C-alpha cells in the first residue's frame, strides 16, 4: 500500500516496509519492529548511548539540579537533577536531507 | 534549550551500543530468526525512516518519540573575512522529540539509582 507523501510515518508504516521488503509475515514484522524499539528504549534507560551509523546517536545526558523560576508566578523553584535523552543526527543523515532536494 | 550545565553520563564508548550491538541484542531475543535477517530488519527500519525524512515527512513512533525536519530558510549572508555577499541556501535539519513514555523511562531509572546508592 503506497503511503501518502506528506503524511506522517508511523510504526505501522515501518512494519509495512519490513513486510514488503524483507518478506516476513505481518505478525513477525510487527513483532520485530516492536523488539527493535524495545531494545533501544531499554538500552537508553540503562544510561547507555545508542549509536546508529548513518542515522544518528541517541545520548542520555545528566542535567544537574538548578534553580529555576515558575514563569507564571516568578516564584523560585529547585529543579531536580534529571536525565534527558537527546538525539544528534549523523552527518550522513544531514547531508542526505540537504542534497538532491526536489524543487518545490 | 537552556544553558544548563550538562555532562554526558558516560566516560567513554564502552557505555554505548552501536547498530551491530543493537542487532546482537535483538537477535538474542528472536532466536527463531537468523542474525542476518535481524540485520536486514534493523537496516530497513533506519533506511525507511531516512527516506521518510528525506521526503519531508514527520515520523511518529508511539512510546519512543517523533522526528521532524526543520528548515532554516535560505538567506543572503556575508563572508566575514572578505565582506563578500554570499547566498546561503536552505538548510534542513532533523529534530527528535522524545516521547512521554521513553522520557519517563530514562529519567526514572536515574531517580531509582540516585535513591539507592548515593554513598559512592
mmCIF file with all atom_site columns, C-alpha atoms in Angstrom:
data_model
loop_
_atom_site.group_PDB
_atom_site.id
_atom_site.type_symbol
_atom_site.label_atom_id
_atom_site.label_alt_id
_atom_site.label_comp_id
_atom_site.label_asym_id
_atom_site.label_entity_id
_atom_site.label_seq_id
_atom_site.pdbx_PDB_ins_code
_atom_site.Cartn_x
_atom_site.Cartn_y
_atom_site.Cartn_z
_atom_site.occupancy
_atom_site.B_iso_or_equiv
_atom_site.pdbx_formal_charge
_atom_site.auth_seq_id
_atom_site.auth_comp_id
_atom_site.auth_asym_id
_atom_site.auth_atom_id
_atom_site.pdbx_PDB_model_num
ATOM 1   C CA . UNK A 1 1   ? 0.000  0.000   0.000  1.00 0.00 ? 1   UNK A CA 1
ATOM 2   C CA . UNK A 1 2   ? 1.631  3.256   -1.058 1.00 0.00 ? 2   UNK A CA 1
ATOM 3   C CA . UNK A 1 3   ? 1.906  5.812   1.672  1.00 0.00 ? 3   UNK A CA 1
ATOM 4   C CA . UNK A 1 4   ? 0.808  9.326   1.047  1.00 0.00 ? 4   UNK A CA 1
ATOM 5   C CA . UNK A 1 5   ? 3.668  11.723  0.644  1.00 0.00 ? 5   UNK A CA 1
ATOM 6   C CA . UNK A 1 6   ? 3.417  14.472  3.182  1.00 0.00 ? 6   UNK A CA 1
ATOM 7   C CA . UNK A 1 7   ? 1.615  12.261  5.618  1.00 0.00 ? 7   UNK A CA 1
ATOM 8   C CA . UNK A 1 8   ? 3.487  11.309  8.737  1.00 0.00 ? 8   UNK A CA 1
ATOM 9   C CA . UNK A 1 9   ? 5.152  7.939   9.058  1.00 0.00 ? 9   UNK A CA 1
ATOM 10  C CA . UNK A 1 10  ? 4.150  5.682   11.926 1.00 0.00 ? 10  UNK A CA 1
ATOM 11  C CA . UNK A 1 11  ? 5.351  2.400   13.318 1.00 0.00 ? 11  UNK A CA 1
ATOM 12  C CA . UNK A 1 12  ? 2.690  0.687   11.193 1.00 0.00 ? 12  UNK A CA 1
ATOM 13  C CA . UNK A 1 13  ? 4.314  2.089   8.038  1.00 0.00 ? 13  UNK A CA 1
ATOM 14  C CA . UNK A 1 14  ? 7.696  0.778   9.126  1.00 0.00 ? 14  UNK A CA 1
ATOM 15  C CA . UNK A 1 15  ? 6.142  -2.649  9.725  1.00 0.00 ? 15  UNK A CA 1
ATOM 16  C CA . UNK A 1 16  ? 4.705  -2.468  6.207  1.00 0.00 ? 16  UNK A CA 1
ATOM 17  C CA . UNK A 1 17  ? 8.183  -1.798  4.795  1.00 0.00 ? 17  UNK A CA 1
ATOM 18  C CA . UNK A 1 18  ? 9.614  -4.804  6.595  1.00 0.00 ? 18  UNK A CA 1
ATOM 19  C CA . UNK A 1 19  ? 6.736  -6.929  5.343  1.00 0.00 ? 19  UNK A CA 1
ATOM 20  C CA . UNK A 1 20  ? 7.205  -5.795  1.737  1.00 0.00 ? 20  UNK A CA 1
ATOM 21  C CA . UNK A 1 21  ? 10.974 -5.702  1.529  1.00 0.00 ? 21  UNK A CA 1
ATOM 22  C CA . UNK A 1 22  ? 12.110 -8.449  3.845  1.00 0.00 ? 22  UNK A CA 1
ATOM 23  C CA . UNK A 1 23  ? 9.327  -10.941 3.410  1.00 0.00 ? 23  UNK A CA 1
ATOM 24  C CA . UNK A 1 24  ? 8.331  -11.730 6.983  1.00 0.00 ? 24  UNK A CA 1
ATOM 25  C CA . UNK A 1 25  ? 4.670  -12.146 7.806  1.00 0.00 ? 25  UNK A CA 1
ATOM 26  C CA . UNK A 1 26  ? 2.892  -9.058  9.065  1.00 0.00 ? 26  UNK A CA 1
ATOM 27  C CA . UNK A 1 27  ? 2.842  -10.501 12.554 1.00 0.00 ? 27  UNK A CA 1
ATOM 28  C CA . UNK A 1 28  ? 6.563  -11.269 12.523 1.00 0.00 ? 28  UNK A CA 1
ATOM 29  C CA . UNK A 1 29  ? 7.338  -7.877  11.017 1.00 0.00 ? 29  UNK A CA 1
ATOM 30  C CA . UNK A 1 30  ? 5.334  -6.132  13.727 1.00 0.00 ? 30  UNK A CA 1
ATOM 31  C CA . UNK A 1 31  ? 6.982  -8.193  16.489 1.00 0.00 ? 31  UNK A CA 1
ATOM 32  C CA . UNK A 1 32  ? 10.445 -7.447  15.131 1.00 0.00 ? 32  UNK A CA 1
ATOM 33  C CA . UNK A 1 33  ? 9.848  -3.715  14.910 1.00 0.00 ? 33  UNK A CA 1
ATOM 34  C CA . UNK A 1 34  ? 8.474  -3.738  18.463 1.00 0.00 ? 34  UNK A CA 1
ATOM 35  C CA . UNK A 1 35  ? 11.524 -5.653  19.673 1.00 0.00 ? 35  UNK A CA 1
ATOM 36  C CA . UNK A 1 36  ? 13.961 -3.262  17.997 1.00 0.00 ? 36  UNK A CA 1
ATOM 37  C CA . UNK A 1 37  ? 12.388 -0.202  19.619 1.00 0.00 ? 37  UNK A CA 1
ATOM 38  C CA . UNK A 1 38  ? 12.021 -2.006  22.943 1.00 0.00 ? 38  UNK A CA 1
ATOM 39  C CA . UNK A 1 39  ? 15.739 -2.856  22.952 1.00 0.00 ? 39  UNK A CA 1
ATOM 40  C CA . UNK A 1 40  ? 16.667 0.738   22.107 1.00 0.00 ? 40  UNK A CA 1
ATOM 41  C CA . UNK A 1 41  ? 14.439 2.051   24.899 1.00 0.00 ? 41  UNK A CA 1
ATOM 42  C CA . UNK A 1 42  ? 15.798 -0.357  27.498 1.00 0.00 ? 42  UNK A CA 1
ATOM 43  C CA . UNK A 1 43  ? 19.371 0.373   26.481 1.00 0.00 ? 43  UNK A CA 1
ATOM 44  C CA . UNK A 1 44  ? 18.827 4.111   26.827 1.00 0.00 ? 44  UNK A CA 1
ATOM 45  C CA . UNK A 1 45  ? 17.042 3.657   30.151 1.00 0.00 ? 45  UNK A CA 1
ATOM 46  C CA . UNK A 1 46  ? 20.114 1.873   31.453 1.00 0.00 ? 46  UNK A CA 1
ATOM 47  C CA . UNK A 1 47  ? 22.079 5.031   30.636 1.00 0.00 ? 47  UNK A CA 1
ATOM 48  C CA . UNK A 1 48  ? 23.839 3.674   27.561 1.00 0.00 ? 48  UNK A CA 1
ATOM 49  C CA . UNK A 1 49  ? 24.033 5.544   24.295 1.00 0.00 ? 49  UNK A CA 1
ATOM 50  C CA . UNK A 1 50  ? 22.725 4.044   21.110 1.00 0.00 ? 50  UNK A CA 1
ATOM 51  C CA . UNK A 1 51  ? 24.776 4.925   18.056 1.00 0.00 ? 51  UNK A CA 1
ATOM 52  C CA . UNK A 1 52  ? 23.267 4.181   14.682 1.00 0.00 ? 52  UNK A CA 1
ATOM 53  C CA . UNK A 1 53  ? 25.821 4.884   11.994 1.00 0.00 ? 53  UNK A CA 1
ATOM 54  C CA . UNK A 1 54  ? 24.323 6.773   9.080  1.00 0.00 ? 54  UNK A CA 1
ATOM 55  C CA . UNK A 1 55  ? 21.379 7.903   11.197 1.00 0.00 ? 55  UNK A CA 1
ATOM 56  C CA . UNK A 1 56  ? 22.463 9.404   14.475 1.00 0.00 ? 56  UNK A CA 1
ATOM 57  C CA . UNK A 1 57  ? 23.269 8.942   18.134 1.00 0.00 ? 57  UNK A CA 1
ATOM 58  C CA . UNK A 1 58  ? 20.774 8.777   20.963 1.00 0.00 ? 58  UNK A CA 1
ATOM 59  C CA . UNK A 1 59  ? 22.546 10.056  24.039 1.00 0.00 ? 59  UNK A CA 1
ATOM 60  C CA . UNK A 1 60  ? 21.412 10.192  27.652 1.00 0.00 ? 60  UNK A CA 1
ATOM 61  C CA . UNK A 1 61  ? 22.597 13.315  29.422 1.00 0.00 ? 61  UNK A CA 1
ATOM 62  C CA . UNK A 1 62  ? 22.526 14.190  33.061 1.00 0.00 ? 62  UNK A CA 1
ATOM 63  C CA . UNK A 1 63  ? 21.251 17.612  33.929 1.00 0.00 ? 63  UNK A CA 1
ATOM 64  C CA . UNK A 1 64  ? 22.407 18.985  37.233 1.00 0.00 ? 64  UNK A CA 1
ATOM 65  C CA . UNK A 1 65  ? 19.920 20.332  39.717 1.00 0.00 ? 65  UNK A CA 1
ATOM 66  C CA . UNK A 1 66  ? 19.466 24.065  39.298 1.00 0.00 ? 66  UNK A CA 1
ATOM 67  C CA . UNK A 1 67  ? 17.338 26.887  40.480 1.00 0.00 ? 67  UNK A CA 1
ATOM 68  C CA . UNK A 1 68  ? 14.591 27.858  38.152 1.00 0.00 ? 68  UNK A CA 1
ATOM 69  C CA . UNK A 1 69  ? 11.618 30.096  38.219 1.00 0.00 ? 69  UNK A CA 1
ATOM 70  C CA . UNK A 1 70  ? 7.992  29.455  37.614 1.00 0.00 ? 70  UNK A CA 1
ATOM 71  C CA . UNK A 1 71  ? 7.490  31.668  34.571 1.00 0.00 ? 71  UNK A CA 1
ATOM 72  C CA . UNK A 1 72  ? 3.916  32.406  35.563 1.00 0.00 ? 72  UNK A CA 1
ATOM 73  C CA . UNK A 1 73  ? 4.372  33.377  39.181 1.00 0.00 ? 73  UNK A CA 1
ATOM 74  C CA . UNK A 1 74  ? 8.053  34.308  39.189 1.00 0.00 ? 74  UNK A CA 1
ATOM 75  C CA . UNK A 1 75  ? 8.461  32.053  42.188 1.00 0.00 ? 75  UNK A CA 1
ATOM 76  C CA . UNK A 1 76  ? 11.848 30.402  42.622 1.00 0.00 ? 76  UNK A CA 1
ATOM 77  C CA . UNK A 1 77  ? 11.858 26.632  42.446 1.00 0.00 ? 77  UNK A CA 1
ATOM 78  C CA . UNK A 1 78  ? 14.513 23.957  42.630 1.00 0.00 ? 78  UNK A CA 1
ATOM 79  C CA . UNK A 1 79  ? 14.668 21.795  39.537 1.00 0.00 ? 79  UNK A CA 1
ATOM 80  C CA . UNK A 1 80  ? 15.853 18.322  40.432 1.00 0.00 ? 80  UNK A CA 1
ATOM 81  C CA . UNK A 1 81  ? 18.818 16.685  38.735 1.00 0.00 ? 81  UNK A CA 1
ATOM 82  C CA . UNK A 1 82  ? 17.452 14.601  35.936 1.00 0.00 ? 82  UNK A CA 1
ATOM 83  C CA . UNK A 1 83  ? 18.330 12.526  32.961 1.00 0.00 ? 83  UNK A CA 1
ATOM 84  C CA . UNK A 1 84  ? 17.273 13.529  29.474 1.00 0.00 ? 84  UNK A CA 1
ATOM 85  C CA . UNK A 1 85  ? 17.567 11.961  26.086 1.00 0.00 ? 85  UNK A CA 1
ATOM 86  C CA . UNK A 1 86  ? 18.998 13.843  23.145 1.00 0.00 ? 86  UNK A CA 1
ATOM 87  C CA . UNK A 1 87  ? 19.431 12.898  19.513 1.00 0.00 ? 87  UNK A CA 1
ATOM 88  C CA . UNK A 1 88  ? 22.416 14.005  17.482 1.00 0.00 ? 88  UNK A CA 1
ATOM 89  C CA . UNK A 1 89  ? 21.794 13.354  13.807 1.00 0.00 ? 89  UNK A CA 1
ATOM 90  C CA . UNK A 1 90  ? 24.668 11.884  11.861 1.00 0.00 ? 90  UNK A CA 1
ATOM 91  C CA . UNK A 1 91  ? 26.381 13.992  9.235  1.00 0.00 ? 91  UNK A CA 1
ATOM 92  C CA . UNK A 1 92  ? 25.344 11.366  6.692  1.00 0.00 ? 92  UNK A CA 1
ATOM 93  C CA . UNK A 1 93  ? 21.673 11.934  7.505  1.00 0.00 ? 93  UNK A CA 1
ATOM 94  C CA . UNK A 1 94  ? 22.042 15.714  7.438  1.00 0.00 ? 94  UNK A CA 1
ATOM 95  C CA . UNK A 1 95  ? 23.730 15.504  4.044  1.00 0.00 ? 95  UNK A CA 1
ATOM 96  C CA . UNK A 1 96  ? 21.023 13.237  2.684  1.00 0.00 ? 96  UNK A CA 1
ATOM 97  C CA . UNK A 1 97  ? 18.407 15.775  3.726  1.00 0.00 ? 97  UNK A CA 1
ATOM 98  C CA . UNK A 1 98  ? 20.267 18.643  2.097  1.00 0.00 ? 98  UNK A CA 1
ATOM 99  C CA . UNK A 1 99  ? 21.442 17.066  -1.141 1.00 0.00 ? 99  UNK A CA 1
ATOM 100 C CA . UNK A 1 100 ? 19.188 16.479  -4.107 1.00 0.00 ? 100 UNK A CA 1
ATOM 101 C CA . UNK A 1 101 ? 16.313 18.466  -2.751 1.00 0.00 ? 101 UNK A CA 1
ATOM 102 C CA . UNK A 1 102 ? 13.408 18.148  -5.099 1.00 0.00 ? 102 UNK A CA 1
ATOM 103 C CA . UNK A 1 103 ? 12.320 21.588  -6.302 1.00 0.00 ? 103 UNK A CA 1
ATOM 104 C CA . UNK A 1 104 ? 9.038  22.596  -4.766 1.00 0.00 ? 104 UNK A CA 1
ATOM 105 C CA . UNK B 2 1   ? 17.164 24.800  25.170 1.00 0.00 ? 1   UNK B CA 1
ATOM 106 C CA . UNK B 2 2   ? 18.710 26.480  28.160 1.00 0.00 ? 2   UNK B CA 1
ATOM 107 C CA . UNK B 2 3   ? 22.274 26.856  29.202 1.00 0.00 ? 3   UNK B CA 1
ATOM 108 C CA . UNK B 2 4   ? 22.073 24.307  31.932 1.00 0.00 ? 4   UNK B CA 1
ATOM 109 C CA . UNK B 2 5   ? 25.278 22.648  32.838 1.00 0.00 ? 5   UNK B CA 1
ATOM 110 C CA . UNK B 2 6   ? 25.190 19.206  31.500 1.00 0.00 ? 6   UNK B CA 1
ATOM 111 C CA . UNK B 2 7   ? 27.502 16.339  31.141 1.00 0.00 ? 7   UNK B CA 1
ATOM 112 C CA . UNK B 2 8   ? 27.366 13.062  29.393 1.00 0.00 ? 8   UNK B CA 1
ATOM 113 C CA . UNK B 2 9   ? 26.601 10.276  31.770 1.00 0.00 ? 9   UNK B CA 1
ATOM 114 C CA . UNK B 2 10  ? 29.310 8.094   30.355 1.00 0.00 ? 10  UNK B CA 1
ATOM 115 C CA . UNK B 2 11  ? 33.023 8.453   30.242 1.00 0.00 ? 11  UNK B CA 1
ATOM 116 C CA . UNK B 2 12  ? 33.648 6.525   27.093 1.00 0.00 ? 12  UNK B CA 1
ATOM 117 C CA . UNK B 2 13  ? 32.425 4.468   24.211 1.00 0.00 ? 13  UNK B CA 1
ATOM 118 C CA . UNK B 2 14  ? 32.139 1.385   26.426 1.00 0.00 ? 14  UNK B CA 1
ATOM 119 C CA . UNK B 2 15  ? 28.808 2.675   27.640 1.00 0.00 ? 15  UNK B CA 1
ATOM 120 C CA . UNK B 2 16  ? 27.372 2.784   24.174 1.00 0.00 ? 16  UNK B CA 1
ATOM 121 C CA . UNK B 2 17  ? 25.988 0.295   21.776 1.00 0.00 ? 17  UNK B CA 1
ATOM 122 C CA . UNK B 2 18  ? 26.288 0.623   18.033 1.00 0.00 ? 18  UNK B CA 1
ATOM 123 C CA . UNK B 2 19  ? 23.994 -0.677  15.353 1.00 0.00 ? 19  UNK B CA 1
ATOM 124 C CA . UNK B 2 20  ? 25.748 -4.047  15.430 1.00 0.00 ? 20  UNK B CA 1
ATOM 125 C CA . UNK B 2 21  ? 25.280 -4.189  19.204 1.00 0.00 ? 21  UNK B CA 1
ATOM 126 C CA . UNK B 2 22  ? 21.612 -3.445  18.699 1.00 0.00 ? 22  UNK B CA 1
ATOM 127 C CA . UNK B 2 23  ? 21.378 -6.240  16.124 1.00 0.00 ? 23  UNK B CA 1
ATOM 128 C CA . UNK B 2 24  ? 23.036 -8.646  18.603 1.00 0.00 ? 24  UNK B CA 1
ATOM 129 C CA . UNK B 2 25  ? 20.573 -7.745  21.341 1.00 0.00 ? 25  UNK B CA 1
ATOM 130 C CA . UNK B 2 26  ? 17.569 -8.082  19.074 1.00 0.00 ? 26  UNK B CA 1
ATOM 131 C CA . UNK B 2 27  ? 18.870 -11.385 17.690 1.00 0.00 ? 27  UNK B CA 1
ATOM 132 C CA . UNK B 2 28  ? 19.238 -12.645 21.251 1.00 0.00 ? 28  UNK B CA 1
ATOM 133 C CA . UNK B 2 29  ? 15.522 -12.180 21.770 1.00 0.00 ? 29  UNK B CA 1
ATOM 134 C CA . UNK B 2 30  ? 14.412 -13.600 18.458 1.00 0.00 ? 30  UNK B CA 1
ATOM 135 C CA . UNK B 2 31  ? 16.167 -16.982 18.278 1.00 0.00 ? 31  UNK B CA 1
ATOM 136 C CA . UNK B 2 32  ? 13.814 -18.180 15.544 1.00 0.00 ? 32  UNK B CA 1
ATOM 137 C CA . UNK B 2 33  ? 15.175 -15.528 13.183 1.00 0.00 ? 33  UNK B CA 1
ATOM 138 C CA . UNK B 2 34  ? 18.675 -15.597 11.741 1.00 0.00 ? 34  UNK B CA 1
ATOM 139 C CA . UNK B 2 35  ? 21.085 -12.858 12.679 1.00 0.00 ? 35  UNK B CA 1
ATOM 140 C CA . UNK B 2 36  ? 21.413 -11.968 9.033  1.00 0.00 ? 36  UNK B CA 1
ATOM 141 C CA . UNK B 2 37  ? 17.660 -11.366 8.828  1.00 0.00 ? 37  UNK B CA 1
ATOM 142 C CA . UNK B 2 38  ? 17.749 -9.361  12.042 1.00 0.00 ? 38  UNK B CA 1
ATOM 143 C CA . UNK B 2 39  ? 20.416 -7.192  10.479 1.00 0.00 ? 39  UNK B CA 1
ATOM 144 C CA . UNK B 2 40  ? 18.278 -6.631  7.382  1.00 0.00 ? 40  UNK B CA 1
ATOM 145 C CA . UNK B 2 41  ? 15.321 -5.686  9.590  1.00 0.00 ? 41  UNK B CA 1
ATOM 146 C CA . UNK B 2 42  ? 17.300 -3.150  11.625 1.00 0.00 ? 42  UNK B CA 1
ATOM 147 C CA . UNK B 2 43  ? 18.779 -1.642  8.469  1.00 0.00 ? 43  UNK B CA 1
ATOM 148 C CA . UNK B 2 44  ? 15.375 -1.478  6.803  1.00 0.00 ? 44  UNK B CA 1
ATOM 149 C CA . UNK B 2 45  ? 13.919 0.344   9.810  1.00 0.00 ? 45  UNK B CA 1
ATOM 150 C CA . UNK B 2 46  ? 16.504 3.107   9.701  1.00 0.00 ? 46  UNK B CA 1
ATOM 151 C CA . UNK B 2 47  ? 16.540 3.236   5.893  1.00 0.00 ? 47  UNK B CA 1
ATOM 152 C CA . UNK B 2 48  ? 12.799 3.718   5.730  1.00 0.00 ? 48  UNK B CA 1
ATOM 153 C CA . UNK B 2 49  ? 12.965 6.388   8.418  1.00 0.00 ? 49  UNK B CA 1
ATOM 154 C CA . UNK B 2 50  ? 15.704 8.174   6.479  1.00 0.00 ? 50  UNK B CA 1
ATOM 155 C CA . UNK B 2 51  ? 13.595 8.033   3.311  1.00 0.00 ? 51  UNK B CA 1
ATOM 156 C CA . UNK B 2 52  ? 10.586 9.463   5.110  1.00 0.00 ? 52  UNK B CA 1
ATOM 157 C CA . UNK B 2 53  ? 12.640 12.357  6.477  1.00 0.00 ? 53  UNK B CA 1
ATOM 158 C CA . UNK B 2 54  ? 14.082 12.963  3.049  1.00 0.00 ? 54  UNK B CA 1
ATOM 159 C CA . UNK B 2 55  ? 10.534 13.332  1.727  1.00 0.00 ? 55  UNK B CA 1
ATOM 160 C CA . UNK B 2 56  ? 9.972  15.864  4.475  1.00 0.00 ? 56  UNK B CA 1
ATOM 161 C CA . UNK B 2 57  ? 7.607  13.607  6.367  1.00 0.00 ? 57  UNK B CA 1
ATOM 162 C CA . UNK B 2 58  ? 7.265  13.530  10.099 1.00 0.00 ? 58  UNK B CA 1
ATOM 163 C CA . UNK B 2 59  ? 7.843  10.213  11.873 1.00 0.00 ? 59  UNK B CA 1
ATOM 164 C CA . UNK B 2 60  ? 5.915  9.284   14.964 1.00 0.00 ? 60  UNK B CA 1
ATOM 165 C CA . UNK B 2 61  ? 6.918  6.185   16.892 1.00 0.00 ? 61  UNK B CA 1
ATOM 166 C CA . UNK B 2 62  ? 4.475  5.820   19.732 1.00 0.00 ? 62  UNK B CA 1
ATOM 167 C CA . UNK B 2 63  ? 6.175  5.324   23.082 1.00 0.00 ? 63  UNK B CA 1
ATOM 168 C CA . UNK B 2 64  ? 9.502  6.354   21.596 1.00 0.00 ? 64  UNK B CA 1
ATOM 169 C CA . UNK B 2 65  ? 9.316  9.799   20.075 1.00 0.00 ? 65  UNK B CA 1
ATOM 170 C CA . UNK B 2 66  ? 8.948  11.751  16.872 1.00 0.00 ? 66  UNK B CA 1
ATOM 171 C CA . UNK B 2 67  ? 11.290 13.008  14.203 1.00 0.00 ? 67  UNK B CA 1
ATOM 172 C CA . UNK B 2 68  ? 10.751 16.075  12.122 1.00 0.00 ? 68  UNK B CA 1
ATOM 173 C CA . UNK B 2 69  ? 12.772 18.010  9.594  1.00 0.00 ? 69  UNK B CA 1
ATOM 174 C CA . UNK B 2 70  ? 13.091 21.693  10.258 1.00 0.00 ? 70  UNK B CA 1
ATOM 175 C CA . UNK B 2 71  ? 14.078 24.069  7.511  1.00 0.00 ? 71  UNK B CA 1
ATOM 176 C CA . UNK B 2 72  ? 16.201 27.107  8.038  1.00 0.00 ? 72  UNK B CA 1
ATOM 177 C CA . UNK B 2 73  ? 15.317 29.484  5.232  1.00 0.00 ? 73  UNK B CA 1
ATOM 178 C CA . UNK B 2 74  ? 17.834 30.491  2.631  1.00 0.00 ? 74  UNK B CA 1
ATOM 179 C CA . UNK B 2 75  ? 19.328 33.908  3.252  1.00 0.00 ? 75  UNK B CA 1
ATOM 180 C CA . UNK B 2 76  ? 21.919 36.317  1.985  1.00 0.00 ? 76  UNK B CA 1
ATOM 181 C CA . UNK B 2 77  ? 24.975 36.271  4.149  1.00 0.00 ? 77  UNK B CA 1
ATOM 182 C CA . UNK B 2 78  ? 28.394 37.764  4.059  1.00 0.00 ? 78  UNK B CA 1
ATOM 183 C CA . UNK B 2 79  ? 31.759 36.154  4.155  1.00 0.00 ? 79  UNK B CA 1
ATOM 184 C CA . UNK B 2 80  ? 33.175 37.623  7.363  1.00 0.00 ? 80  UNK B CA 1
ATOM 185 C CA . UNK B 2 81  ? 36.726 37.565  6.005  1.00 0.00 ? 81  UNK B CA 1
ATOM 186 C CA . UNK B 2 82  ? 36.211 39.189  2.633  1.00 0.00 ? 82  UNK B CA 1
ATOM 187 C CA . UNK B 2 83  ? 32.950 41.024  3.198  1.00 0.00 ? 83  UNK B CA 1
ATOM 188 C CA . UNK B 2 84  ? 31.672 39.416  0.031  1.00 0.00 ? 84  UNK B CA 1
ATOM 189 C CA . UNK B 2 85  ? 27.952 38.659  -0.168 1.00 0.00 ? 85  UNK B CA 1
ATOM 190 C CA . UNK B 2 86  ? 27.115 35.006  -0.377 1.00 0.00 ? 86  UNK B CA 1
ATOM 191 C CA . UNK B 2 87  ? 23.877 33.158  -0.855 1.00 0.00 ? 87  UNK B CA 1
ATOM 192 C CA . UNK B 2 88  ? 23.228 30.677  1.936  1.00 0.00 ? 88  UNK B CA 1
ATOM 193 C CA . UNK B 2 89  ? 20.763 28.035  0.758  1.00 0.00 ? 89  UNK B CA 1
ATOM 194 C CA . UNK B 2 90  ? 18.007 26.331  2.775  1.00 0.00 ? 90  UNK B CA 1
ATOM 195 C CA . UNK B 2 91  ? 19.309 24.013  5.415  1.00 0.00 ? 91  UNK B CA 1
ATOM 196 C CA . UNK B 2 92  ? 17.338 21.001  6.574  1.00 0.00 ? 92  UNK B CA 1
ATOM 197 C CA . UNK B 2 93  ? 17.989 19.514  9.982  1.00 0.00 ? 93  UNK B CA 1
ATOM 198 C CA . UNK B 2 94  ? 16.307 16.541  11.617 1.00 0.00 ? 94  UNK B CA 1
ATOM 199 C CA . UNK B 2 95  ? 14.948 17.011  15.118 1.00 0.00 ? 95  UNK B CA 1
ATOM 200 C CA . UNK B 2 96  ? 13.933 14.366  17.594 1.00 0.00 ? 96  UNK B CA 1
ATOM 201 C CA . UNK B 2 97  ? 11.400 14.904  20.324 1.00 0.00 ? 97  UNK B CA 1
ATOM 202 C CA . UNK B 2 98  ? 11.417 12.206  22.940 1.00 0.00 ? 98  UNK B CA 1
ATOM 203 C CA . UNK B 2 99  ? 8.068  10.592  23.669 1.00 0.00 ? 99  UNK B CA 1
ATOM 204 C CA . UNK B 2 100 ? 6.482  10.719  27.095 1.00 0.00 ? 100 UNK B CA 1
ATOM 205 C CA . UNK B 2 101 ? 6.991  7.050   27.898 1.00 0.00 ? 101 UNK B CA 1
ATOM 206 C CA . UNK B 2 102 ? 10.673 6.959   26.948 1.00 0.00 ? 102 UNK B CA 1
ATOM 207 C CA . UNK B 2 103 ? 11.304 10.298  28.626 1.00 0.00 ? 103 UNK B CA 1
ATOM 208 C CA . UNK B 2 104 ? 9.953  8.896   31.864 1.00 0.00 ? 104 UNK B CA 1
ATOM 209 C CA . UNK B 2 105 ? 11.817 5.604   31.474 1.00 0.00 ? 105 UNK B CA 1
ATOM 210 C CA . UNK B 2 106 ? 15.135 7.430   31.052 1.00 0.00 ? 106 UNK B CA 1
ATOM 211 C CA . UNK B 2 107 ? 14.533 9.771   33.951 1.00 0.00 ? 107 UNK B CA 1
ATOM 212 C CA . UNK B 2 108 ? 13.036 7.307   36.415 1.00 0.00 ? 108 UNK B CA 1
ATOM 213 C CA . UNK B 2 109 ? 15.954 4.889   36.064 1.00 0.00 ? 109 UNK B CA 1
ATOM 214 C CA . UNK B 2 110 ? 18.100 7.793   37.172 1.00 0.00 ? 110 UNK B CA 1
ATOM 215 C CA . UNK B 2 111 ? 15.887 8.611   40.126 1.00 0.00 ? 111 UNK B CA 1
ATOM 216 C CA . UNK B 2 112 ? 15.972 4.955   41.179 1.00 0.00 ? 112 UNK B CA 1
ATOM 217 C CA . UNK B 2 113 ? 19.776 4.846   41.084 1.00 0.00 ? 113 UNK B CA 1
ATOM 218 C CA . UNK B 2 114 ? 20.088 8.094   42.965 1.00 0.00 ? 114 UNK B CA 1
ATOM 219 C CA . UNK B 2 115 ? 17.910 6.886   45.812 1.00 0.00 ? 115 UNK B CA 1
ATOM 220 C CA . UNK B 2 116 ? 19.675 3.527   46.036 1.00 0.00 ? 116 UNK B CA 1
ATOM 221 C CA . UNK B 2 117 ? 23.332 4.401   46.111 1.00 0.00 ? 117 UNK B CA 1
ATOM 222 C CA . UNK B 2 118 ? 24.150 7.970   46.884 1.00 0.00 ? 118 UNK B CA 1
ATOM 223 C CA . UNK B 2 119 ? 27.084 6.906   49.061 1.00 0.00 ? 119 UNK B CA 1
ATOM 224 C CA . UNK B 2 120 ? 29.504 6.176   46.214 1.00 0.00 ? 120 UNK B CA 1
#
